[in-house]
Short mmCIF file of C-alpha atoms in Angstrom, two decimals:
data_model
loop_
_atom_site.label_atom_id
_atom_site.label_comp_id
_atom_site.label_asym_id
_atom_site.label_seq_id
_atom_site.Cartn_x
_atom_site.Cartn_y
_atom_site.Cartn_z
CA GLN A 199 -20.51 15.56 7.09
CA GLN A 200 -24.00 16.50 8.16
CA GLN A 201 -24.75 14.92 11.51
CA VAL A 202 -28.50 15.63 11.57
CA LYS A 203 -30.57 15.20 8.41
CA GLN A 204 -34.05 16.73 8.40
CA SER A 205 -36.90 16.12 5.97
CA PRO A 206 -38.94 17.32 4.27
CA GLN A 207 -37.60 20.76 3.38
CA SER A 208 -41.13 22.12 3.09
CA LEU A 209 -44.59 20.88 3.94
CA ILE A 210 -48.09 22.13 3.20
CA VAL A 211 -51.11 20.75 5.05
CA GLN A 212 -54.71 21.70 5.53
CA LYS A 213 -55.96 22.93 8.88
CA GLY A 214 -56.56 19.94 11.15
CA GLY A 215 -53.98 17.80 9.37
CA ILE A 216 -51.06 16.10 11.11
CA PRO A 217 -47.74 17.24 9.64
CA ILE A 218 -44.78 15.00 10.42
CA ILE A 219 -41.17 16.16 10.26
CA ASN A 220 -38.39 13.63 10.44
CA CYS A 221 -34.78 13.79 11.57
CA ALA A 222 -32.01 11.23 11.44
CA TYR A 223 -28.72 11.46 13.28
CA GLU A 224 -25.39 9.67 13.09
CA ASN A 225 -23.57 10.29 16.34
CA THR A 226 -24.77 7.83 19.01
CA ALA A 227 -23.26 10.05 21.70
CA PHE A 228 -26.07 12.61 21.22
CA ASP A 229 -28.27 12.61 24.31
CA TYR A 230 -30.51 15.67 23.97
CA PHE A 231 -32.88 16.21 21.05
CA PRO A 232 -34.84 19.48 21.01
CA TRP A 233 -37.19 20.86 18.39
CA TYR A 234 -37.30 24.60 17.79
CA GLN A 235 -39.99 26.70 16.13
CA GLN A 236 -39.11 29.89 14.29
CA PHE A 237 -41.43 32.62 13.04
CA PRO A 238 -40.29 35.23 10.50
CA GLY A 239 -38.18 37.96 12.08
CA LYS A 240 -37.70 36.03 15.29
CA GLY A 241 -35.13 33.71 16.76
CA PRO A 242 -35.91 30.01 17.16
CA ALA A 243 -37.74 29.06 20.35
CA LEU A 244 -37.89 25.68 22.06
CA LEU A 245 -41.00 23.71 21.23
CA ILE A 246 -40.34 20.33 22.86
CA ALA A 247 -37.30 18.17 23.68
CA ILE A 248 -36.60 14.52 24.37
CA ARG A 249 -33.83 12.34 25.72
CA PRO A 250 -33.00 8.89 24.26
CA ASP A 251 -34.30 6.96 27.28
CA VAL A 252 -37.87 7.92 26.28
CA SER A 253 -39.62 6.75 23.10
CA GLU A 254 -42.33 9.41 23.02
CA LYS A 255 -43.09 12.76 24.58
CA LYS A 256 -46.22 14.88 24.24
CA GLU A 257 -46.75 18.52 25.06
CA GLY A 258 -50.14 19.79 24.03
CA ARG A 259 -50.57 19.19 20.29
CA PHE A 260 -46.88 18.45 19.75
CA THR A 261 -45.40 14.96 20.02
CA ILE A 262 -41.85 13.73 19.57
CA SER A 263 -41.36 10.08 18.62
CA PHE A 264 -37.87 8.71 19.20
CA ASN A 265 -36.38 5.51 17.74
CA LYS A 266 -32.97 4.95 19.28
CA SER A 267 -32.10 1.84 17.27
CA ALA A 268 -32.90 3.56 13.98
CA LYS A 269 -31.27 6.83 15.13
CA GLN A 270 -34.36 8.76 14.10
CA PHE A 271 -36.79 11.13 15.75
CA SER A 272 -39.82 12.93 14.47
CA LEU A 273 -42.19 15.77 15.33
CA HIS A 274 -45.95 15.33 14.93
CA ILE A 275 -48.31 18.28 15.16
CA MET A 276 -51.87 17.23 15.96
CA ASP A 277 -54.84 19.25 14.74
CA SER A 278 -52.55 21.73 13.00
CA GLN A 279 -53.60 25.37 12.83
CA PRO A 280 -52.64 28.25 10.52
CA GLY A 281 -50.77 29.74 13.50
CA ASP A 282 -48.44 26.73 13.40
CA SER A 283 -47.08 27.95 10.06
CA ALA A 284 -43.38 28.44 10.80
CA THR A 285 -39.96 26.94 10.24
CA TYR A 286 -39.11 23.95 12.43
CA PHE A 287 -35.61 22.79 13.30
CA CYS A 288 -34.54 19.59 14.96
CA ALA A 289 -31.27 19.60 16.85
CA ALA A 290 -28.97 17.24 18.71
CA SER A 291 -26.30 17.77 21.33
CA ILE A 292 -24.24 16.03 23.96
CA THR A 293 -24.51 16.91 27.64
CA ASN A 294 -21.66 19.19 28.71
CA ALA A 295 -20.15 19.25 25.24
CA GLY A 296 -20.16 22.61 23.52
CA LYS A 297 -21.35 21.79 20.05
CA SER A 298 -24.96 21.53 19.01
CA THR A 299 -26.04 20.41 15.56
CA PHE A 300 -29.18 21.52 13.78
CA GLY A 301 -31.12 20.08 10.87
CA ASP A 302 -31.62 22.25 7.80
CA GLY A 303 -35.16 23.20 8.79
CA THR A 304 -38.67 22.50 7.51
CA THR A 305 -40.98 25.27 6.40
CA LEU A 306 -44.52 24.33 7.38
CA THR A 307 -47.57 26.00 5.88
CA VAL A 308 -50.98 25.20 7.33
CA LYS A 309 -53.77 26.31 5.04
CA PRO A 310 -57.08 27.50 6.53
CA GLU B 214 -38.06 39.74 31.25
CA ALA B 215 -35.59 36.93 30.55
CA GLN B 216 -34.03 37.54 27.19
CA VAL B 217 -31.06 37.46 24.87
CA THR B 218 -30.44 40.84 23.29
CA GLN B 219 -28.48 41.28 20.07
CA ASN B 220 -27.45 44.53 18.48
CA PRO B 221 -27.75 45.76 15.86
CA ARG B 222 -30.74 44.06 14.21
CA TYR B 223 -29.59 45.10 10.75
CA LEU B 224 -26.12 45.99 9.52
CA ILE B 225 -24.83 46.85 6.08
CA THR B 226 -21.09 47.21 5.71
CA VAL B 227 -18.30 47.00 3.16
CA THR B 228 -15.66 44.37 2.67
CA GLY B 229 -12.81 44.65 5.15
CA LYS B 230 -14.41 47.04 7.63
CA LYS B 231 -14.19 45.57 11.11
CA LEU B 232 -17.48 45.14 12.94
CA THR B 233 -18.82 43.78 16.21
CA VAL B 234 -22.22 42.30 16.90
CA THR B 235 -23.08 42.42 20.58
CA CYS B 236 -24.98 39.80 22.54
CA SER B 237 -26.14 40.04 26.12
CA GLN B 238 -28.24 37.73 28.29
CA ASN B 239 -29.87 38.46 31.64
CA MET B 240 -30.51 34.87 32.76
CA ASN B 241 -27.11 34.17 34.35
CA HIS B 242 -26.54 31.41 31.80
CA GLU B 243 -23.16 29.72 31.68
CA TYR B 244 -23.34 28.67 28.04
CA MET B 245 -23.49 31.02 25.05
CA SER B 246 -23.15 30.40 21.35
CA TRP B 247 -23.28 32.07 17.95
CA TYR B 248 -24.98 30.65 14.87
CA ARG B 249 -25.44 31.76 11.30
CA GLN B 250 -28.57 30.92 9.37
CA ASP B 251 -28.49 30.65 5.59
CA PRO B 252 -31.30 29.45 3.31
CA GLY B 253 -31.32 25.65 3.04
CA LEU B 254 -28.39 25.28 5.44
CA GLY B 255 -30.18 25.55 8.76
CA LEU B 256 -28.32 26.92 11.75
CA ARG B 257 -24.57 26.44 11.76
CA GLN B 258 -22.56 26.98 14.91
CA ILE B 259 -19.75 29.52 14.70
CA TYR B 260 -18.31 29.67 18.22
CA TYR B 261 -19.47 28.74 21.68
CA SER B 262 -18.50 29.47 25.26
CA MET B 263 -19.01 27.06 28.15
CA ASN B 264 -18.26 29.79 30.69
CA VAL B 265 -16.33 33.01 31.25
CA GLU B 266 -12.95 32.97 29.48
CA VAL B 267 -13.75 29.57 27.90
CA THR B 268 -14.48 29.66 24.18
CA ASP B 269 -14.16 27.12 21.39
CA LYS B 270 -14.80 26.75 17.67
CA GLY B 271 -18.02 25.48 16.24
CA ASP B 272 -18.45 24.14 12.72
CA VAL B 273 -17.86 27.38 10.76
CA PRO B 274 -15.41 29.57 12.76
CA GLU B 275 -13.30 30.93 9.88
CA GLY B 276 -13.38 34.73 9.69
CA TYR B 277 -14.90 35.22 13.14
CA LYS B 278 -13.62 35.94 16.63
CA VAL B 279 -15.36 35.94 20.00
CA SER B 280 -14.55 36.81 23.58
CA ARG B 281 -16.22 36.05 26.91
CA LYS B 282 -14.86 38.42 29.51
CA GLU B 283 -18.04 38.49 31.56
CA LYS B 284 -20.86 36.02 31.95
CA ARG B 285 -23.62 38.07 30.36
CA ASN B 286 -21.85 39.24 27.18
CA PHE B 287 -20.57 37.32 24.18
CA PRO B 288 -19.69 39.62 21.25
CA LEU B 289 -19.04 38.34 17.74
CA ILE B 290 -16.22 40.10 15.90
CA LEU B 291 -15.63 40.14 12.16
CA GLU B 292 -12.20 41.69 11.72
CA SER B 293 -12.27 41.76 7.91
CA PRO B 294 -15.78 40.94 6.70
CA SER B 295 -16.25 39.42 3.26
CA PRO B 296 -19.41 39.03 1.14
CA ASN B 297 -19.66 35.33 2.01
CA GLN B 298 -20.34 36.38 5.59
CA THR B 299 -23.60 37.97 4.53
CA SER B 300 -26.08 36.06 6.66
CA LEU B 301 -28.55 36.10 9.53
CA TYR B 302 -26.76 35.70 12.85
CA PHE B 303 -28.20 34.42 16.10
CA CYS B 304 -26.81 34.46 19.59
CA ALA B 305 -28.12 31.91 22.09
CA SER B 306 -27.62 30.98 25.71
CA SER B 307 -28.58 28.17 28.04
CA THR B 308 -28.14 27.16 31.65
CA ARG B 309 -26.02 24.20 30.70
CA GLN B 310 -25.29 22.82 27.26
CA GLY B 311 -27.05 19.57 26.46
CA THR B 312 -29.42 19.57 29.42
CA SER B 313 -31.46 22.69 28.86
CA PRO B 314 -32.86 24.48 25.82
CA LEU B 315 -31.20 27.31 24.00
CA HIS B 316 -32.68 30.81 24.32
CA PHE B 317 -32.13 32.75 21.12
CA GLY B 318 -31.93 36.45 20.39
CA ASN B 319 -33.96 37.94 17.54
CA GLY B 320 -31.10 37.92 15.11
CA THR B 321 -28.78 40.30 13.29
CA ARG B 322 -29.07 40.51 9.53
CA LEU B 323 -25.65 41.36 8.14
CA THR B 324 -24.96 42.38 4.55
CA VAL B 325 -21.38 42.74 3.38
CA THR B 326 -20.92 44.46 0.01
#
């Protein structure tokens, strides 16, 4: 049973576009929702994270929108650049519990 | 520099030959975890450790062992590797699970023939 479903699997946008990646979760006990960015040959690195008491969080060009009632959260990348081309993972975990669950990843390509 | 170091980066082995992938972090993190990454399957958790001498199974623990004898190290042991364990493995650590982000190593690409 997959606890975090991520879509789309891949995404191609033009430079300046606003790619949106969506995740849906099932376990209402999740209370920490990070997004990670991964470049080829590297490990994932934290991009931005949110907790369920906040509906939106912005850091630079990256925004997380969170809908607690729908059990969904999404990543928006404003004014996307070719350097944003990477694989993005959403994740969910519970404070002080050991397990963390990741989505299947979205490969983003930003064309010049 | 704060980092998670995995070794080796690449490993090719044969079925049944025991191997260990090392992981070390220099951030004094309590929490450490191992993941495998396979195409289309995202990151799946193998084992995690909340602190020294405290380990527990993740979602895909079969065929793997871990130990946490000291805070900085969390080796992953494959006692009898099989071809279905061919994958990209990541070690990660964090200050405290669920309240702080994971710091990942650069991965170990394992091929079992």
